[in-house]
Coordinates of C-alpha atoms and ligand atoms in Angstrom, one line a residue:
Q1 CA 14.3 17.4 -24.4
C2 CA 16.2 16.6 -27.5
P3 CA 16.2 13.0 -28.4
W4 CA 19.5 13.4 -30.0
G5 CA 21.1 14.9 -26.8
A6 CA 24.2 13.4 -25.2
P7 CA 23.1 10.2 -23.3
S8 CA 23.0 11.0 -19.6
T9 CA 24.4 7.8 -18.1
T10 CA 24.5 5.0 -20.5
S11 CA 27.7 4.7 -22.1
I12 CA 26.9 1.8 -24.3
S13 CA 27.1 2.9 -28.1
C14 CA 25.0 1.3 -30.6
S15 CA 23.7 2.0 -34.0
L16 CA 20.2 3.1 -34.8
A17 CA 19.7 -0.1 -36.7
D18 CA 20.6 -2.0 -33.3
V19 CA 18.0 0.0 -31.5
M20 CA 15.4 -0.5 -34.2
S21 CA 16.0 -4.2 -34.5
E22 CA 15.9 -4.5 -30.7
Q23 CA 12.7 -2.7 -30.4
L24 CA 11.3 -4.7 -33.3
A25 CA 12.4 -7.9 -31.6
K26 CA 10.6 -6.9 -28.4
E27 CA 7.4 -6.1 -30.2
L28 CA 7.5 -9.4 -32.0
Q29 CA 8.1 -11.1 -28.8
L30 CA 5.4 -9.3 -27.1
E31 CA 3.0 -10.2 -29.8
E32 CA 4.1 -13.8 -29.6
E33 CA 3.6 -13.9 -25.8
N34 CA 0.2 -12.3 -26.0
A35 CA -0.9 -14.9 -28.5
A36 CA 0.8 -17.7 -26.6
F37 CA -0.4 -16.7 -23.1
P38 CA -3.5 -14.4 -23.4
E39 CA -4.8 -15.3 -20.0
V40 CA -1.7 -14.9 -18.2
V41 CA -0.9 -11.5 -19.7
A42 CA -4.4 -10.3 -19.0
A43 CA -4.2 -11.6 -15.3
A44 CA -1.3 -9.6 -14.7
E45 CA -2.9 -6.4 -16.1
G46 CA -5.3 -6.1 -13.4
P47 CA -3.7 -5.8 -9.9
F48 CA -1.2 -3.0 -10.4
I49 CA -2.0 0.5 -9.1
T50 CA 0.1 2.6 -11.5
G51 CA -1.5 1.8 -14.8
E52 CA 1.8 1.6 -16.5
N53 CA 2.2 -0.8 -19.4
I54 CA 2.8 -4.3 -18.0
D55 CA 6.5 -5.2 -18.8
T56 CA 5.8 -8.4 -20.5
S57 CA 9.4 -8.6 -21.7
S58 CA 10.5 -9.0 -18.3
D59 CA 11.8 -12.6 -17.8
L60 CA 11.4 -12.8 -14.0
M61 CA 8.0 -11.7 -14.1
L62 CA 6.8 -13.8 -16.9
A63 CA 8.4 -16.8 -15.4
Q64 CA 6.6 -16.3 -12.0
M65 CA 3.4 -15.8 -13.9
L66 CA 3.9 -19.0 -15.8
Q67 CA 5.1 -20.9 -12.7
M68 CA 1.6 -19.8 -11.2
E69 CA -0.2 -21.0 -14.1
F70 CA 1.8 -24.2 -14.0
D71 CA 1.0 -24.8 -10.3
R72 CA -2.6 -24.3 -11.2
E73 CA -2.6 -26.8 -13.9
Y74 CA -0.7 -29.2 -11.7
D75 CA -3.3 -29.0 -9.1
A76 CA -6.0 -29.5 -11.6
Q77 CA -4.2 -32.6 -12.8
L78 CA -3.8 -33.7 -9.2
R79 CA -7.6 -33.4 -8.7
R80 CA -8.2 -35.5 -11.8
E81 CA -5.8 -38.2 -10.5
E82 CA -7.4 -38.1 -7.0
K83 CA -10.8 -38.5 -8.6
K84 CA -9.7 -41.4 -10.7
I85 CA -8.0 -43.3 -7.9
N86 CA -10.7 -42.7 -5.4
G87 CA -13.6 -43.4 -7.8
D88 CA -16.7 -44.5 -6.2
S89 CA -14.8 -46.0 -3.3
K90 CA -16.1 -45.2 0.2
V91 CA -12.5 -44.8 1.4
S92 CA -10.8 -42.0 -0.4
I93 CA -7.1 -40.9 -0.6
S94 CA -6.6 -37.3 -0.3
F95 CA -3.8 -35.5 -2.5
E96 CA -4.2 -32.4 -0.5
N97 CA -0.6 -32.3 0.7
Y98 CA 0.7 -32.4 -2.9
R99 CA -1.2 -29.3 -4.0
K100 CA 1.0 -26.3 -5.1
V101 CA -1.7 -23.5 -5.1
H102 CA -2.8 -22.4 -1.7
P103 CA -6.5 -22.9 -1.7
Y104 CA -6.8 -19.2 -0.8
D105 CA -5.0 -18.5 -4.1
S106 CA -7.3 -20.0 -6.4
D107 CA -9.8 -17.5 -7.6
S108 CA -13.0 -18.8 -6.4
S109 CA -15.1 -15.9 -6.9
E110 CA -18.3 -17.9 -7.6
D111 CA -19.7 -17.0 -4.3
E112 CA -23.2 -16.3 -5.5
V113 CA -25.6 -17.6 -2.9
D114 CA -28.7 -16.0 -4.4
W115 CA -30.7 -16.6 -7.4
Q116 CA -29.5 -14.3 -9.9
D117 CA -28.6 -16.5 -12.9
T118 CA -24.9 -16.0 -13.5
R119 CA -23.3 -16.4 -16.8
H120 CA -21.4 -19.4 -15.6
D121 CA -24.4 -21.3 -14.7
P122 CA -23.0 -24.4 -13.3
Y123 CA -26.0 -26.4 -14.4
R124 CA -24.8 -28.8 -17.1
A125 CA -26.4 -29.1 -20.4
D126 CA -26.8 -32.8 -20.3
K127 CA -29.2 -32.6 -17.3
P128 CA -33.0 -32.2 -17.6
T129 CA -34.5 -28.9 -18.6
T130 CA -32.9 -25.8 -17.5
T131 CA -34.2 -22.3 -17.0
P132 CA -33.4 -20.0 -19.9
R133 CA -31.8 -16.7 -19.2
R134 CA -34.9 -14.7 -19.1
G135 CA -35.9 -16.8 -16.1
F136 CA -38.9 -18.8 -17.2
I137 CA -40.2 -21.1 -19.7
G138 CA -43.7 -22.0 -21.0
K139 CA -46.7 -19.9 -21.4
G140 CA -49.6 -18.6 -19.3
K141 CA -50.7 -21.2 -16.7
D142 CA -47.8 -23.6 -17.5
I143 CA -45.2 -21.0 -17.0
T144 CA -42.2 -22.3 -15.1
T145 CA -40.0 -19.8 -13.5
K146 CA -36.5 -20.2 -12.0
H147 CA -38.0 -20.1 -8.7
D148 CA -39.9 -23.4 -9.6
E149 CA -39.2 -25.7 -6.7
V150 CA -38.3 -28.8 -8.7
V151 CA -36.1 -26.9 -11.2
C152 CA -34.4 -25.0 -8.5
G153 CA -33.9 -28.0 -6.6
R154 CA -32.1 -29.9 -9.4
K155 CA -30.1 -26.8 -10.1
N156 CA -29.0 -26.7 -6.5
T157 CA -28.0 -30.4 -6.8
A158 CA -26.0 -29.6 -9.8
R159 CA -24.2 -26.6 -8.1
M160 CA -22.9 -28.8 -5.4
E161 CA -20.1 -29.7 -8.1
N162 CA -18.9 -26.3 -7.5
F163 CA -17.8 -27.3 -3.9
A164 CA -14.2 -28.0 -3.5
P165 CA -13.5 -31.6 -4.6
E166 CA -12.6 -32.8 -1.4
F167 CA -15.9 -31.9 -0.1
Q168 CA -17.8 -35.2 -0.2
V169 CA -21.4 -34.5 -1.4
G170 CA -22.2 -38.3 -2.0
D171 CA -23.5 -39.4 -5.2
G172 CA -26.5 -37.0 -5.1
I173 CA -25.0 -35.3 -8.2
G174 CA -25.7 -38.5 -10.3
M175 CA -29.4 -38.7 -9.3
D176 CA -32.5 -36.7 -9.7
L177 CA -32.0 -35.0 -6.4
K178 CA -33.8 -31.8 -5.4
L179 CA -32.3 -29.8 -2.7
S180 CA -34.2 -26.8 -1.2
N181 CA -32.5 -23.5 -1.4
Q182 CA -32.2 -23.7 2.4
V183 CA -30.5 -26.9 2.3
F184 CA -28.2 -26.0 -0.5
N185 CA -27.1 -22.8 1.2
A186 CA -26.4 -24.6 4.4
L187 CA -24.4 -27.1 2.5
K188 CA -22.6 -24.4 0.7
Q189 CA -21.8 -22.6 3.9
H190 CA -20.4 -25.7 5.4
A191 CA -18.4 -26.4 2.2
Y192 CA -16.8 -23.2 2.3
S193 CA -16.0 -23.2 5.8
E194 CA -14.3 -26.6 5.3
E195 CA -12.4 -24.9 2.5
R196 CA -11.3 -22.2 4.6
R197 CA -10.4 -24.6 7.4
S198 CA -8.0 -26.5 5.0
A199 CA -6.7 -23.1 3.8
R200 CA -5.8 -22.4 7.6
L201 CA -4.1 -25.8 7.9
H202 CA -2.1 -25.0 4.8
E203 CA -1.1 -21.7 6.1
K204 CA 0.4 -23.3 9.2
K205 CA 2.3 -25.8 7.1
E206 CA 3.7 -23.2 4.8
H207 CA 4.8 -20.9 7.7
S208 CA 8.5 -21.3 6.8
T209 CA 8.4 -20.3 3.3
A210 CA 8.0 -16.7 3.5
E211 CA 7.1 -16.4 -0.1
K212 CA 3.9 -18.5 0.3
A213 CA 2.8 -16.1 3.1
V214 CA 1.5 -13.8 0.3
D215 CA -1.1 -14.4 -2.3
P216 CA -0.1 -14.4 -5.9
K217 CA -1.3 -10.9 -6.6
T218 CA 0.9 -9.6 -3.8
R219 CA 3.7 -11.7 -5.1
L220 CA 3.4 -10.1 -8.4
L221 CA 3.3 -6.7 -6.8
L222 CA 6.6 -7.4 -5.1
Y223 CA 8.2 -8.9 -8.1
K224 CA 7.2 -5.8 -10.2
M225 CA 9.1 -3.7 -7.4
V226 CA 12.1 -5.8 -8.2
N227 CA 11.7 -5.7 -11.8
S228 CA 11.3 -2.1 -12.0
G229 CA 14.6 -1.7 -10.3
M230 CA 13.2 0.1 -7.2
L231 CA 14.2 -3.0 -5.1
E232 CA 17.4 -4.9 -5.7
T233 CA 16.3 -8.2 -4.0
I234 CA 13.9 -9.4 -1.4
T235 CA 15.9 -11.3 0.8
G236 CA 13.4 -12.9 3.1
C237 CA 10.8 -12.6 6.0
I238 CA 11.4 -10.7 9.1
S239 CA 8.2 -11.2 10.8
T240 CA 4.8 -12.9 10.4
G241 CA 2.1 -11.4 12.4
K242 CA -1.5 -11.7 12.4
E243 CA -2.3 -8.8 10.4
S244 CA 0.9 -8.4 8.3
V245 CA 4.1 -9.9 7.0
V246 CA 7.2 -7.9 7.0
F247 CA 10.0 -8.6 4.6
H248 CA 13.6 -7.3 4.2
A249 CA 14.7 -6.2 0.8
Y250 CA 18.0 -4.4 -0.5
G251 CA 17.1 -1.3 -2.2
G252 CA 17.6 -0.6 -5.8
N253 CA 18.2 2.3 -8.0
T254 CA 17.6 5.7 -6.6
T255 CA 16.1 7.7 -9.4
E256 CA 15.7 11.5 -9.7
D257 CA 12.5 11.8 -7.9
K258 CA 12.8 8.8 -5.4
V259 CA 15.6 8.0 -2.9
I260 CA 15.6 4.3 -2.2
P261 CA 17.2 3.6 1.1
P262 CA 20.0 0.7 1.0
E263 CA 17.9 -1.6 3.0
C264 CA 14.1 -1.6 3.1
A265 CA 11.2 -3.1 5.1
I266 CA 8.2 -4.3 3.3
K267 CA 5.1 -4.5 5.2
V268 CA 2.5 -6.5 3.6
F269 CA -1.0 -6.3 5.1
K270 CA -2.8 -9.5 4.9
T271 CA -5.7 -9.3 2.7
T272 CA -7.3 -12.6 3.7
L273 CA -7.6 -12.2 7.4
N274 CA -10.6 -11.5 9.7
E275 CA -8.3 -10.2 12.5
F276 CA -8.9 -6.7 11.1
K277 CA -12.4 -7.0 12.0
N278 CA -11.5 -6.7 15.6
R279 CA -9.7 -3.5 14.7
D280 CA -12.3 -1.9 13.0
K281 CA -13.0 0.7 15.7
Y282 CA -9.5 2.2 15.1
I283 CA -10.5 3.1 11.5
K284 CA -14.3 3.2 11.6
D285 CA -14.5 5.9 14.3
D286 CA -11.7 7.9 12.8
Y287 CA -13.5 10.6 11.3
R288 CA -10.6 11.0 8.8
F289 CA -11.9 7.8 7.3
K290 CA -15.5 7.9 8.3
D291 CA -17.0 9.0 4.9
R292 CA -15.0 6.3 3.2
F293 CA -15.3 3.4 5.7
S294 CA -19.0 2.3 5.0
K295 CA -18.6 2.2 1.3
L296 CA -15.7 -0.2 1.3
N297 CA -15.1 -3.9 1.1
P298 CA -12.7 -5.7 3.2
R299 CA -9.9 -5.7 0.7
K300 CA -10.2 -1.9 0.4
I301 CA -10.3 -1.5 4.1
I302 CA -7.0 -3.4 4.3
R303 CA -5.6 -1.1 1.8
M304 CA -6.7 1.8 4.0
W305 CA -4.6 0.3 6.9
A306 CA -1.5 0.4 4.7
E307 CA -2.5 4.0 3.8
K308 CA -3.0 5.0 7.3
E309 CA 0.5 3.7 8.3
M310 CA 1.9 5.6 5.5
H311 CA 0.4 9.0 6.5
N312 CA 1.2 8.5 10.1
L313 CA 4.7 7.7 9.4
T314 CA 5.1 10.8 7.2
R315 CA 3.6 12.9 10.0
M316 CA 6.2 11.4 12.3
Q317 CA 9.0 11.9 9.9
N318 CA 8.0 15.5 9.5
A319 CA 8.4 16.0 13.2
G320 CA 11.8 14.4 13.4
I321 CA 10.5 11.3 15.4
P322 CA 13.0 8.5 14.7
C323 CA 10.7 5.9 12.6
P324 CA 10.9 4.3 9.2
Q325 CA 10.8 6.5 6.3
V326 CA 8.1 5.8 3.7
V327 CA 9.3 4.7 0.2
I328 CA 6.3 3.7 -1.6
L329 CA 2.7 2.5 -1.1
K330 CA 1.1 0.1 -3.5
K331 CA -2.2 -1.2 -2.6
H332 CA -1.8 -3.1 0.6
V333 CA 2.1 -3.1 0.5
L334 CA 4.1 -0.5 2.2
V335 CA 7.7 -0.2 1.5
M336 CA 9.7 1.8 4.1
S337 CA 13.3 2.2 5.3
F338 CA 14.8 -0.7 7.2
I339 CA 15.7 -0.2 10.8
G340 CA 18.6 -2.4 11.4
Q341 CA 21.7 -3.4 9.4
D342 CA 22.8 -6.1 7.1
Q343 CA 19.3 -7.8 7.1
V344 CA 19.4 -7.9 10.9
P345 CA 16.5 -6.0 12.2
A346 CA 17.1 -3.7 15.2
P347 CA 15.8 -5.7 18.4
K348 CA 12.6 -4.8 20.1
L349 CA 12.9 -2.9 23.3
K350 CA 11.6 -6.0 25.1
D351 CA 14.5 -8.1 23.7
V352 CA 17.2 -5.8 24.3
T353 CA 19.2 -5.4 27.6
L354 CA 20.1 -1.8 28.1
S355 CA 22.5 -0.5 30.6
S356 CA 20.8 1.6 33.3
E357 CA 22.0 4.7 31.6
D358 CA 20.7 3.8 28.2
M359 CA 17.4 2.8 29.7
K360 CA 17.0 6.2 31.4
K361 CA 17.9 7.8 28.1
A362 CA 15.4 5.7 26.3
Y363 CA 12.8 6.7 28.8
Y364 CA 13.3 10.5 28.3
Q365 CA 13.4 10.0 24.6
I366 CA 10.0 8.2 24.6
L367 CA 8.6 10.8 26.9
N368 CA 9.7 13.3 24.4
M369 CA 8.5 11.4 21.4
M370 CA 5.0 10.7 22.9
Q371 CA 4.8 14.4 23.4
Q372 CA 5.9 15.2 19.8
L373 CA 3.5 12.5 18.4
Y374 CA 0.5 14.3 20.2
R375 CA 1.3 17.9 19.7
E376 CA 3.1 18.1 16.4
C377 CA 1.8 15.1 14.6
N378 CA -1.6 15.2 16.3
L379 CA -1.5 11.4 16.9
V380 CA -1.7 8.8 19.4
H381 CA 0.2 5.7 18.7
A382 CA -2.5 3.4 20.2
D383 CA -0.3 0.4 20.3
L384 CA 2.8 1.6 22.0
S385 CA 4.8 -0.8 24.1
E386 CA 8.1 -2.5 24.1
Y387 CA 7.0 -4.7 21.3
N388 CA 6.8 -1.7 18.9
M389 CA 9.8 0.1 19.7
L390 CA 13.0 -0.7 18.3
W391 CA 16.6 0.0 19.7
H392 CA 19.0 1.0 16.9
D393 CA 21.8 3.4 16.8
G394 CA 21.7 4.2 20.4
K395 CA 18.1 5.3 20.2
V396 CA 14.4 4.3 20.3
W397 CA 12.5 4.2 16.9
L398 CA 8.7 3.9 16.8
I399 CA 7.1 1.5 14.4
D400 CA 3.8 -0.1 13.6
V401 CA 1.5 2.9 13.4
S402 CA -1.3 1.6 11.2
Q403 CA -3.6 1.8 14.1
S404 CA -2.6 5.3 15.2
V405 CA -5.3 7.8 15.6
E406 CA -5.7 11.4 16.1
P407 CA -6.5 12.4 19.9
T408 CA -9.9 13.4 18.8
H409 CA -10.8 9.9 17.8
P410 CA -13.7 8.9 20.0
H411 CA -11.5 6.6 21.9
G412 CA -8.2 8.5 21.4
L413 CA -7.6 9.3 25.0
E414 CA -8.3 5.8 26.1
F415 CA -5.7 4.6 23.8
L416 CA -3.3 7.2 25.0
F417 CA -3.9 6.1 28.5
R418 CA -3.2 2.5 27.5
D419 CA 0.0 3.5 25.8
C420 CA 1.1 5.4 29.0
R421 CA 0.5 2.5 31.2
N422 CA 2.6 0.2 29.0
V423 CA 5.5 2.7 28.9
S424 CA 5.2 3.5 32.5
Q425 CA 5.3 -0.3 33.5
F426 CA 7.9 -1.1 31.4
F427 CA 10.4 1.6 32.6
Q428 CA 9.4 1.2 36.3
K429 CA 10.1 -2.6 36.0
G430 CA 13.3 -1.7 34.0
G431 CA 14.5 0.1 37.0
V432 CA 14.1 3.8 35.8
A433 CA 13.4 5.7 39.2
E434 CA 12.4 8.8 37.3
A435 CA 9.7 7.3 35.3
L436 CA 6.3 8.9 35.9
N437 CA 3.5 6.9 36.6
E438 CA 0.8 6.3 33.8
R439 CA -1.4 9.1 35.1
E440 CA 1.4 11.6 35.2
L441 CA 2.7 10.5 31.9
F442 CA -0.7 11.0 30.5
N443 CA -1.0 14.5 31.6
A444 CA 2.5 15.3 30.6
V445 CA 1.9 14.0 27.0
S446 CA -1.5 15.4 26.6
G447 CA -1.1 18.6 28.5
L448 CA -4.5 17.8 30.1
N449 CA -4.7 18.2 33.8
I450 CA -6.7 15.2 35.1
T451 CA -6.3 15.2 38.8
A452 CA -7.9 11.9 39.8
D453 CA -5.5 10.0 41.8
N454 CA -6.7 6.6 41.1
E455 CA -7.1 4.7 38.1
V456 CA -10.8 4.2 38.0
D457 CA -11.6 7.9 38.5
F458 CA -9.0 8.9 36.0
Q459 CA -10.4 6.6 33.3
A460 CA -13.9 8.1 34.0
E461 CA -12.6 11.6 33.5
I462 CA -10.9 10.5 30.2
E463 CA -14.1 9.1 29.0
A464 CA -16.1 12.2 29.8
L465 CA -13.6 14.3 27.9
E466 CA -14.1 12.1 24.9
K467 CA -17.7 12.4 25.0
M468 CA -17.5 16.1 25.2
N469 CA -15.3 16.2 22.2
E470 CA -17.7 14.0 20.3
D471 CA -20.5 16.3 21.2
H472 CA -18.2 19.1 20.1
V473 CA -17.5 17.5 16.9
Q474 CA -21.4 16.8 16.3
N475 CA -22.3 20.4 17.0
H476 CA -19.6 22.1 14.9
G477 CA -20.1 19.9 12.0
K478 CA -17.4 19.0 9.6
K479 CA -14.7 21.2 10.8
L480 CA -12.5 18.4 11.9
S481 CA -13.3 16.1 9.1
T482 CA -10.2 16.7 6.9
F483 CA -7.1 14.6 6.5
S484 CA -4.6 17.4 6.8
S485 CA -1.8 17.3 9.4
D486 CA -2.2 20.8 10.3
G487 CA -5.7 20.6 11.6
D488 CA -6.6 22.2 14.8
P489 CA -5.5 20.6 18.0
P490 CA -8.2 18.9 19.8
I491 CA -10.6 20.8 21.8
Y492 CA -11.1 19.9 25.3
D493 CA -11.2 23.0 27.3
E494 CA -14.6 24.2 27.0
Ligands
ADP501 P1 2.6 -6.1 13.4 O1 3.2 -6.0 14.8 O2 1.4 -5.4 13.2 O3 2.8 -7.5 12.7 P2 4.9 -4.3 12.8 O4 4.9 -3.1 12.0 O5 5.2 -4.1 14.2 O6 3.6 -5.2 12.3 O7 6.1 -5.3 12.2 C1 6.3 -6.5 12.6 C2 7.8 -6.7 13.0 O8 8.6 -6.5 11.9 C3 8.3 -5.6 14.0 O9 8.3 -6.1 15.2 C4 9.8 -5.5 13.7 O10 10.5 -6.6 14.2 C5 9.7 -5.7 12.2 N1 9.7 -4.5 11.4 C6 8.6 -3.9 10.9 N2 9.1 -2.7 10.4 C7 10.4 -2.7 10.3 C8 11.4 -1.7 9.9 N3 11.0 -0.5 9.2 N4 12.6 -2.1 10.0 C9 13.0 -3.1 10.7 N5 12.2 -4.0 11.2 C10 10.9 -3.8 11.1
MN502 MN1 3.9 -4.7 15.9

């Protein structure tokens, strides 16, 4: 494209000199900023997925980063004050409540419990002999290695200083105390679990301030979305769940290659939580992710949840099932269209009172959607209930599909049966006379013909089918281990 061509949208006219000087000013500013805040800028470079240049000229972004840095310094100062006031006193005053940075937020990555000498050896210079980098001193018979009990013990004592300041280690640090590795590690474990406990307390306290519900890196990710113009504003938190926090946002500028809905929902998968551990089975046994799973750390696994939700939503969208539309996925943050209006999310099916006519309509719609989901999307929702269905625009919308699996998942049919039970019970209680029972619904959705007329036998047959399919996958190698949405339907009829 010719750079001298007619400007497409901007109508502001300015001279070449203006542009040049503006650019120059920007460059100068950048240089200045880099010199003044080298750490801040460097910190911002890491977390973004897109590898674009970091926009240091963005005021909001910079302000946020500075604020973070300020909060950190403030806390450090607070710690010093706390130490000064408490001194050697046996009774100590805690400044815990005045801290700005959530303990989780501080980058405490010095989790080394083993004996590899790290570059940041906490062992201070003014303490007795330390082990040099090569791991030993002395010669021949007098050699002292880093595994030497005495040296090691002293080192351990010194390392206690790394524990959180509120963790009382007594005055052992000042003495020539030698802690065995075992004792040290036990202490360390305790110190960390105490730290985590305090973090949990913090989390509760800060429940109301939605912004605090996400860590600084996530916050930056969100601000970046606002800065880039993709989002207009992030207005607030819609929901705080165990695994995720959902925000509402007004969409920003629609560009040539990206349509941004006027209102968006931002689902932030929590990166700090262990709750995901309980849900391992949804993803670990999902052959789509099998190869990747074993190699991943928890942070990446959580990103995979977000990724999974995105893929599943896309499949549903393609099948025409009412569900949020994916806008963008960045790491563990999924932006999608907002179901609701004017910041008010559509009510969950469990919270809305429908006329008996609407109730019946909703039922048939769901029956239909479950079939589509199974047959066209090759998916089982796996957490389908009145909690994850929204009523909007006179119809039901499906949400929350990060845990959804393909029917061939080793437990896929069990999940489907559970979904059917939830749906049947809800509509039977809701007075829909036509509602199938869970076994009928299961057959209607899956097209399987399980004839057992009681729950126990039905369940047993389901498990037998699952086992059969597992064997099939085993025997037929990797045929099904792709991530495509047009894979073969599950094979049960052999
Ligand atoms: P989880 O239940 O795992 O915390 P969900 O995806 O169910 O996560 O989201 C939690 C809540 O946030 C939902 O119950 C719903 O009220 C709201 N929500 C989620 N996505 C949207 C959306 N796209 N539009 C409107 N509200 C949403
Ligand atoms: Mn949910």
